[in-house]
Coordinates of C-alpha atoms and ligand atoms in Angstrom, one line a residue:
M274 CA 90.5 1.5 155.6
A275 CA 89.3 4.7 157.0
N276 CA 86.8 6.7 154.8
T277 CA 89.1 8.8 152.7
I278 CA 88.4 11.8 150.5
L279 CA 90.9 12.4 147.7
V280 CA 90.9 15.9 146.2
G281 CA 92.9 17.8 143.6
A282 CA 94.8 20.7 145.2
Q283 CA 95.4 22.7 142.0
W284 CA 93.4 23.2 138.8
G285 CA 92.5 19.6 138.0
D286 CA 94.6 16.9 136.2
E287 CA 96.8 16.3 139.3
G288 CA 96.9 12.6 138.6
K289 CA 94.0 11.7 140.9
G290 CA 93.1 8.6 138.8
K291 CA 96.5 7.1 139.3
I292 CA 96.5 7.7 143.1
I293 CA 93.0 6.4 143.4
D294 CA 94.0 3.3 141.6
Y295 CA 97.0 2.9 143.9
L296 CA 94.8 3.3 147.0
T297 CA 91.9 1.2 145.8
D298 CA 93.5 -2.0 147.3
E299 CA 92.7 -0.6 150.7
A300 CA 89.1 0.4 150.1
D301 CA 85.9 -1.6 149.5
A302 CA 84.2 1.0 147.3
V303 CA 85.2 4.0 145.3
V304 CA 82.7 6.8 145.0
R305 CA 82.4 9.8 142.6
T306 CA 80.4 12.6 144.2
Q307 CA 80.6 15.6 141.8
G308 CA 81.4 16.7 138.3
G309 CA 80.6 14.7 135.2
N310 CA 82.3 13.5 132.1
N311 CA 84.3 16.7 132.0
A312 CA 86.8 14.7 134.1
G313 CA 89.5 12.6 132.5
H314 CA 91.3 10.1 134.7
T315 CA 94.1 8.2 133.2
I316 CA 95.2 4.9 134.6
V317 CA 98.0 2.7 133.3
H318 CA 97.9 -1.1 134.0
G319 CA 100.9 -2.9 132.6
K320 CA 100.9 -1.9 129.0
R321 CA 97.3 -0.9 128.9
K322 CA 96.0 2.6 129.3
F323 CA 92.4 3.4 130.5
V324 CA 90.8 6.8 130.5
L325 CA 87.8 7.2 132.7
H326 CA 85.4 10.1 132.7
L327 CA 82.3 9.2 134.8
I328 CA 83.1 5.8 136.2
P329 CA 85.3 5.7 139.3
S330 CA 88.8 4.5 138.8
G331 CA 88.1 1.5 141.1
I332 CA 86.3 -0.3 138.2
L333 CA 89.5 -1.8 137.0
R334 CA 89.9 -3.8 140.1
R335 CA 88.0 -7.0 140.9
G336 CA 85.9 -7.1 144.0
K337 CA 85.5 -3.4 144.3
T338 CA 82.2 -1.6 143.9
C339 CA 82.1 1.8 142.2
V340 CA 79.5 4.3 143.0
I341 CA 78.3 7.3 141.0
A342 CA 76.6 9.2 143.7
N343 CA 73.9 11.8 143.8
G344 CA 76.2 14.8 143.4
V345 CA 77.4 13.8 139.9
V346 CA 75.8 15.0 136.7
V347 CA 75.4 12.0 134.4
D348 CA 75.3 12.1 130.6
P349 CA 73.4 8.9 129.9
L350 CA 74.9 8.5 126.4
A351 CA 78.4 9.1 127.7
L352 CA 78.0 6.6 130.5
V353 CA 76.7 3.9 128.2
A354 CA 79.6 4.6 125.9
E355 CA 82.1 4.3 128.8
I356 CA 80.5 1.0 130.0
T357 CA 80.6 -0.4 126.4
G358 CA 84.2 0.7 126.0
L359 CA 85.4 -0.9 129.2
R360 CA 83.6 -4.2 128.4
K361 CA 85.3 -4.2 125.0
Q362 CA 88.7 -3.9 126.9
G363 CA 87.7 -6.9 128.9
I364 CA 86.7 -5.1 132.1
P365 CA 83.5 -6.5 133.6
V366 CA 80.9 -3.9 134.4
G367 CA 77.8 -5.2 136.2
K368 CA 77.1 -5.5 139.8
N369 CA 80.3 -3.6 140.5
L370 CA 78.7 -0.3 139.4
L371 CA 76.0 1.6 141.2
L372 CA 74.3 4.7 139.9
S373 CA 72.4 7.0 142.2
D374 CA 68.7 7.6 141.3
G375 CA 69.2 11.2 142.6
A376 CA 72.0 12.2 140.3
H377 CA 71.0 14.8 137.7
L378 CA 71.1 14.1 134.0
V379 CA 73.1 16.0 131.3
M380 CA 70.6 16.4 128.4
P381 CA 71.3 17.4 124.8
W382 CA 70.2 21.0 125.3
H383 CA 72.8 21.3 128.1
H384 CA 75.5 20.6 125.5
A385 CA 74.0 23.1 123.1
L386 CA 73.7 25.8 125.8
D387 CA 77.3 25.2 127.0
E388 CA 78.5 25.7 123.4
A389 CA 76.2 28.7 122.7
R390 CA 77.2 30.5 126.0
E391 CA 80.9 30.0 125.3
Q392 CA 80.5 31.4 121.8
R393 CA 78.6 34.4 123.0
K394 CA 81.3 35.2 125.6
G395 CA 83.9 35.4 122.8
K396 CA 87.3 36.3 124.3
N397 CA 85.8 36.1 127.8
K398 CA 85.0 32.5 127.4
I399 CA 85.6 30.0 130.3
G400 CA 87.1 27.4 128.0
T401 CA 84.8 24.6 129.2
T402 CA 85.0 21.0 128.1
K403 CA 81.6 21.6 126.3
R404 CA 80.2 18.5 128.1
G405 CA 77.1 20.5 129.2
I406 CA 78.2 20.5 132.9
G407 CA 77.4 24.2 133.7
P408 CA 73.9 24.1 132.2
A409 CA 73.1 20.8 133.9
Y410 CA 74.1 22.0 137.3
G411 CA 72.2 25.2 136.5
D412 CA 69.0 23.3 136.0
K413 CA 69.6 21.4 139.2
A414 CA 69.9 24.6 141.2
A415 CA 66.9 26.1 139.3
R416 CA 65.0 22.9 140.2
T417 CA 64.2 22.2 136.6
G418 CA 66.6 19.3 136.1
L419 CA 65.8 15.6 135.2
R420 CA 67.3 12.9 137.4
V421 CA 68.5 9.4 136.9
G422 CA 65.4 8.2 138.7
D423 CA 63.3 9.8 135.9
L424 CA 64.8 7.2 133.5
L425 CA 63.0 4.4 135.3
D426 CA 59.6 5.1 133.7
P427 CA 60.0 5.5 130.0
K428 CA 56.6 7.0 129.4
E429 CA 56.9 9.6 132.0
F430 CA 60.5 10.3 131.0
A431 CA 59.4 10.9 127.4
E432 CA 56.8 13.5 128.6
K433 CA 59.4 15.3 130.8
F434 CA 61.9 15.2 128.0
K435 CA 59.5 16.8 125.6
A436 CA 58.6 19.6 128.0
R437 CA 62.2 20.4 128.8
Q438 CA 63.2 20.2 125.1
R439 CA 60.5 22.7 124.1
E440 CA 61.5 25.2 126.8
N441 CA 65.2 24.9 126.1
N442 CA 64.7 25.1 122.4
A443 CA 63.1 28.5 122.9
V444 CA 66.2 29.7 124.8
L445 CA 68.5 28.2 122.2
R446 CA 66.6 30.0 119.3
T447 CA 66.9 33.4 121.1
M448 CA 70.6 32.7 121.4
G449 CA 70.8 32.1 117.6
A450 CA 71.7 28.4 118.3
K451 CA 70.3 25.3 116.7
P452 CA 67.3 23.8 118.5
I453 CA 67.4 20.1 119.5
P454 CA 65.2 17.9 117.3
L455 CA 62.9 15.6 119.3
Q456 CA 63.9 12.5 117.3
P457 CA 66.2 10.7 117.1
S458 CA 67.4 12.4 120.3
L459 CA 64.6 11.0 122.6
R460 CA 65.1 7.5 121.1
H461 CA 68.8 7.5 122.0
Y462 CA 68.0 8.5 125.6
L463 CA 65.3 5.9 126.0
A464 CA 67.8 3.3 124.7
A465 CA 70.4 4.5 127.2
A466 CA 67.9 4.4 130.0
K467 CA 67.2 0.7 129.3
T468 CA 71.0 -0.1 129.5
L469 CA 71.4 2.0 132.7
R470 CA 68.3 0.8 134.6
P471 CA 70.0 -2.3 136.3
F472 CA 72.7 0.0 137.8
V473 CA 70.2 2.4 139.4
T474 CA 69.7 2.4 143.2
N475 CA 69.5 4.6 146.3
T476 CA 73.3 4.9 146.8
V477 CA 73.0 6.7 150.1
V478 CA 71.4 3.7 151.7
W479 CA 74.0 1.4 150.1
L480 CA 76.9 3.5 151.3
H481 CA 75.6 3.6 154.9
G482 CA 75.2 -0.2 154.7
V483 CA 78.9 -0.5 153.8
M484 CA 79.9 1.7 156.7
A485 CA 77.7 -0.2 159.1
R486 CA 79.7 -3.3 158.2
G487 CA 82.9 -1.5 159.1
R488 CA 84.2 -1.2 155.5
G489 CA 86.1 1.7 154.0
L490 CA 85.1 4.2 151.3
L491 CA 87.4 6.1 149.0
F492 CA 85.9 9.3 147.6
E493 CA 87.4 10.1 144.2
G494 CA 87.5 13.9 143.6
A495 CA 87.2 15.2 140.1
Q496 CA 88.6 18.5 138.9
G497 CA 90.6 20.5 141.5
T498 CA 90.3 23.0 144.3
Y499 CA 90.6 26.1 142.1
L500 CA 87.9 24.9 139.8
D501 CA 85.5 24.8 142.8
L502 CA 82.3 26.8 142.2
D503 CA 82.7 28.6 145.6
H504 CA 86.4 28.7 146.2
G505 CA 87.9 28.7 142.7
T506 CA 88.9 31.4 140.3
Y507 CA 85.2 32.3 139.6
P508 CA 83.9 32.5 136.9
F509 CA 86.7 30.4 135.4
V510 CA 85.6 27.3 137.4
T511 CA 83.5 24.3 136.9
S512 CA 79.9 24.1 138.4
S513 CA 80.4 21.8 141.3
N514 CA 82.1 21.7 144.7
T515 CA 85.4 20.1 143.9
T516 CA 86.6 20.6 147.5
A517 CA 86.3 18.1 150.3
G518 CA 82.8 19.2 151.4
G519 CA 81.5 18.2 148.0
A520 CA 82.2 14.6 149.0
C521 CA 79.6 14.8 151.8
T522 CA 76.8 16.6 150.0
G523 CA 77.5 14.6 146.9
S524 CA 77.1 11.2 148.6
G525 CA 75.0 11.6 151.7
V526 CA 77.9 10.5 153.9
P527 CA 78.0 13.0 156.9
P528 CA 81.2 15.0 157.6
H529 CA 82.0 13.3 160.9
R530 CA 82.2 9.9 159.2
M531 CA 85.1 11.1 157.0
D532 CA 88.4 10.2 158.5
K533 CA 91.1 11.5 156.2
V534 CA 91.6 14.0 153.3
I535 CA 94.4 13.4 150.8
G536 CA 95.4 16.2 148.5
V537 CA 96.9 15.4 145.1
M538 CA 99.2 17.9 143.5
K539 CA 101.7 17.9 140.7
A540 CA 105.3 18.9 141.3
Y541 CA 104.5 21.8 139.0
T542 CA 101.2 23.5 138.0
T543 CA 99.0 23.0 135.0
R544 CA 95.6 24.4 134.0
V545 CA 93.3 23.8 131.0
G546 CA 90.9 26.4 129.9
E547 CA 90.9 30.2 130.6
G548 CA 91.5 32.0 133.9
P549 CA 94.3 33.4 136.1
F550 CA 97.5 31.3 136.6
P551 CA 100.2 33.5 138.1
T552 CA 103.1 31.0 137.7
E553 CA 102.3 30.1 134.1
N554 CA 105.6 29.8 132.2
E555 CA 106.3 29.3 128.6
D556 CA 109.6 27.4 129.1
V557 CA 107.9 25.0 131.5
S558 CA 105.1 24.4 128.9
E559 CA 107.6 23.9 126.1
L560 CA 109.6 21.5 128.1
L561 CA 106.6 19.3 129.2
H562 CA 104.9 19.4 125.9
G563 CA 108.2 18.5 124.3
M564 CA 108.3 15.4 126.5
G565 CA 104.8 14.5 125.1
R566 CA 103.2 15.3 128.5
E567 CA 100.3 17.6 129.5
Y568 CA 97.8 17.1 126.9
G569 CA 94.2 16.8 128.1
A570 CA 92.6 13.4 128.5
T571 CA 89.1 14.6 127.8
T572 CA 89.5 17.3 125.1
G573 CA 93.1 16.7 123.9
R574 CA 93.9 20.4 124.5
A575 CA 97.5 21.2 125.4
R576 CA 97.5 22.2 129.1
R577 CA 99.0 25.5 130.2
C578 CA 102.0 24.8 132.4
G579 CA 104.0 26.6 135.0
W580 CA 106.0 26.5 138.3
F581 CA 104.6 25.1 141.5
D582 CA 102.4 27.6 143.3
A583 CA 102.6 27.1 147.1
V584 CA 100.3 30.1 147.7
A585 CA 97.5 28.1 146.0
T586 CA 98.3 24.7 147.5
R587 CA 98.6 26.2 151.1
Y588 CA 95.1 27.7 150.7
A589 CA 93.9 24.5 149.2
A590 CA 95.2 22.6 152.3
M591 CA 93.1 25.0 154.5
I592 CA 89.8 24.7 152.6
N593 CA 90.0 20.9 152.2
G594 CA 91.5 20.1 155.5
I595 CA 94.3 18.1 153.7
D596 CA 96.0 15.7 156.1
E597 CA 98.3 14.0 153.6
L598 CA 99.8 14.9 150.3
A599 CA 100.5 12.9 147.1
I600 CA 102.9 14.7 144.8
T601 CA 102.7 13.4 141.3
N602 CA 104.8 14.0 138.1
L603 CA 108.0 14.6 140.0
D604 CA 109.7 12.9 137.1
G605 CA 108.5 15.8 134.8
L606 CA 111.2 17.9 136.4
D607 CA 114.0 15.4 136.1
H608 CA 116.0 17.5 133.6
V609 CA 115.4 21.0 134.8
P610 CA 118.5 22.6 136.2
V611 CA 116.8 25.3 138.2
I612 CA 113.3 24.9 139.6
K613 CA 111.2 27.7 140.9
V614 CA 108.4 27.6 143.5
C615 CA 106.1 30.5 144.2
T616 CA 105.9 31.3 147.9
A617 CA 104.0 34.6 147.9
Y618 CA 102.2 37.0 145.5
R619 CA 102.9 40.7 145.0
L620 CA 99.8 42.8 144.2
G621 CA 99.6 46.6 144.3
G622 CA 102.7 47.0 146.5
K623 CA 101.5 44.4 148.9
T624 CA 102.7 40.8 149.6
L625 CA 99.9 38.3 149.7
K626 CA 100.0 34.9 151.4
H627 CA 96.6 33.9 150.2
P628 CA 95.1 34.1 146.7
P629 CA 92.7 37.1 146.2
T630 CA 89.0 36.3 145.8
S631 CA 88.6 38.2 142.6
A632 CA 89.9 36.4 139.5
A633 CA 90.8 39.8 138.0
D634 CA 93.0 40.6 141.0
W635 CA 94.5 37.1 140.9
A636 CA 95.4 37.6 137.2
L637 CA 97.5 40.7 138.3
C638 CA 99.4 38.9 141.0
R639 CA 103.2 38.6 140.4
P640 CA 104.8 35.5 141.9
V641 CA 107.6 35.7 144.4
Y642 CA 109.9 32.7 143.7
R643 CA 112.3 30.6 145.7
T644 CA 114.7 28.6 143.6
F645 CA 115.7 25.0 144.0
R646 CA 118.6 23.1 142.4
G647 CA 117.4 20.5 140.0
W648 CA 118.6 16.9 140.3
M649 CA 119.2 16.3 136.6
K650 CA 118.6 12.5 136.9
D651 CA 116.0 10.0 136.0
T652 CA 113.8 9.4 139.1
S653 CA 111.4 6.8 137.6
K654 CA 113.3 3.8 138.9
A655 CA 113.2 4.9 142.6
R656 CA 110.9 2.8 144.7
R657 CA 111.8 4.2 148.2
F658 CA 112.1 7.8 149.1
G659 CA 115.7 7.3 150.0
Q660 CA 116.4 6.2 146.4
L661 CA 115.5 9.6 145.0
P662 CA 118.4 12.0 144.3
P663 CA 119.0 14.2 147.3
A664 CA 117.9 17.4 145.5
A665 CA 114.6 15.7 144.5
R666 CA 114.0 14.8 148.2
V667 CA 114.7 18.3 149.3
Y668 CA 112.3 19.6 146.6
A669 CA 109.4 17.2 147.5
K670 CA 109.8 17.8 151.2
A671 CA 109.8 21.6 150.6
L672 CA 106.5 21.4 148.6
A673 CA 104.9 19.5 151.5
E674 CA 106.2 21.9 154.1
L675 CA 105.2 25.0 152.1
T676 CA 101.7 23.5 151.6
G677 CA 101.4 22.6 155.2
A678 CA 100.6 18.8 155.2
K679 CA 102.3 15.5 155.6
L680 CA 103.9 14.0 152.5
S681 CA 102.7 10.4 152.1
I682 CA 103.0 9.5 148.4
V683 CA 105.4 10.6 145.6
S684 CA 104.6 9.5 142.0
I685 CA 107.4 9.2 139.5
G686 CA 105.5 7.7 136.5
A687 CA 102.1 6.6 135.3
A688 CA 102.4 3.0 136.2
H689 CA 101.2 1.5 139.5
D690 CA 104.7 0.6 140.7
E691 CA 106.2 4.0 139.9
T692 CA 105.0 5.1 143.3
I693 CA 106.8 5.8 146.5
R694 CA 105.0 5.4 149.8
L695 CA 106.5 7.4 152.7
Ligands
LIG264 P1 89.9 16.1 136.0 O1 88.9 15.4 136.9 C1 91.1 20.0 134.4 C2 88.0 22.9 133.5 C3 87.8 23.3 132.0 C4 87.3 24.7 132.2 C5 86.5 24.7 133.5 C6 85.0 24.6 133.2 O2 90.5 15.4 134.9 O3 90.9 16.8 136.9 P2 83.4 22.6 132.6 O4 83.4 21.8 131.3 O5 83.6 21.8 133.8 O6 82.3 23.5 132.7 O7 84.7 23.5 132.4 O8 87.0 23.5 134.2 N1 87.9 21.5 133.8 C7 89.0 20.7 134.1 N2 90.3 21.0 134.1 N3 90.7 18.8 134.8 C8 89.4 18.4 134.8 O9 89.0 17.3 135.4 C9 88.5 19.4 134.4 N4 87.1 19.5 134.3 C10 86.8 20.7 133.9 O10 88.9 23.1 131.2 O11 88.5 25.5 132.4
LIG265 MG1 92.2 14.8 134.0

């Protein structure tokens, strides 16, 4: 398999976990390069459902190696809990998981700061997952972070932990938040360090070894294009580069070794947390929530839902260099008589073909819609594109054309076989 980057083309939760699981057969290793346990990737195997947050979705398949690369922020307690949970479900986690010594750590003060900052923002809050992601990446950029490699020497780790705890507690106190007690906190992190030590390695060298043997890597994106720190609806974004470039900086695999970018997008749009969302629609939300769909895998929050936004996905195709598209959740629209797709925005008397840079402007954009006839039929049994109702084929093709990339996968359910390859 070629080295493939898979990214979300919308606001996250596009169904990346399912598509990664589907493509894993063709790869030798699956690599996470950014984000942390703010991600929630749901995979259904037979009757069993797995939700992964930090560990790449390839872990469920025998013979595949999963890599948590340098660009990820790792909460050691959350990672240990995830490993334990998988083992309890009968999934072996051992030599098949590698953890970069250069990945930054999410520490208890990051959680507290995430929470305190959100509270102070009041109605202007971002609506974060409260997993400490922003403050952890903040420390990384400020060059004050702790890294996985620091876990390897317990004595030194304890010293660094104490120093960082003191400094961050001072900040927490000025914010009126509760400081982090040294114990039992430090004890918990030292115990986690012990569990994680066998997984730690220089993943850059390992990944280049795999490539030297002519093997293929699959890069599992977390979050989505419009949660990207540089290209998203700032400040309503996450703190990493969720776009294709993040896979290079986050892994140490250079750009010219990447062969393909696959963009995953839902047949409609969803968003969790605050921020602009021009095609948000109450009827679509009600319909999907009524079907028991679109509740967050990480925080359980009901996702905001709306029509497909082709202005957003076209721009996403440009930033990421998307070659191929996977459309997921087509079955979510099975019983919608008239389906709308946003093809342009109206703002201040002008028609826009690209989203504005300012989130405030974006929030004022009015969608220009094209309507499509619904197919009003169950699509979940289709296994070939030709087995989809004609109106569903027209719709899927139109989404790919409006986005400007080749349609290669259509997903019509959570299970592995509920997938159509074109
Ligand atoms: P997956 O990988 C959807 C959103 C949060 C919030 C913003 C910032 O499952 O697609 P953060 O905790 O990252 O500082 O929150 O980003 N967010 C996600 N939304 N899917 C995700 O991951 C997300 N990870 C973060 O809701 O709006
Ligand atoms: Mg998710």
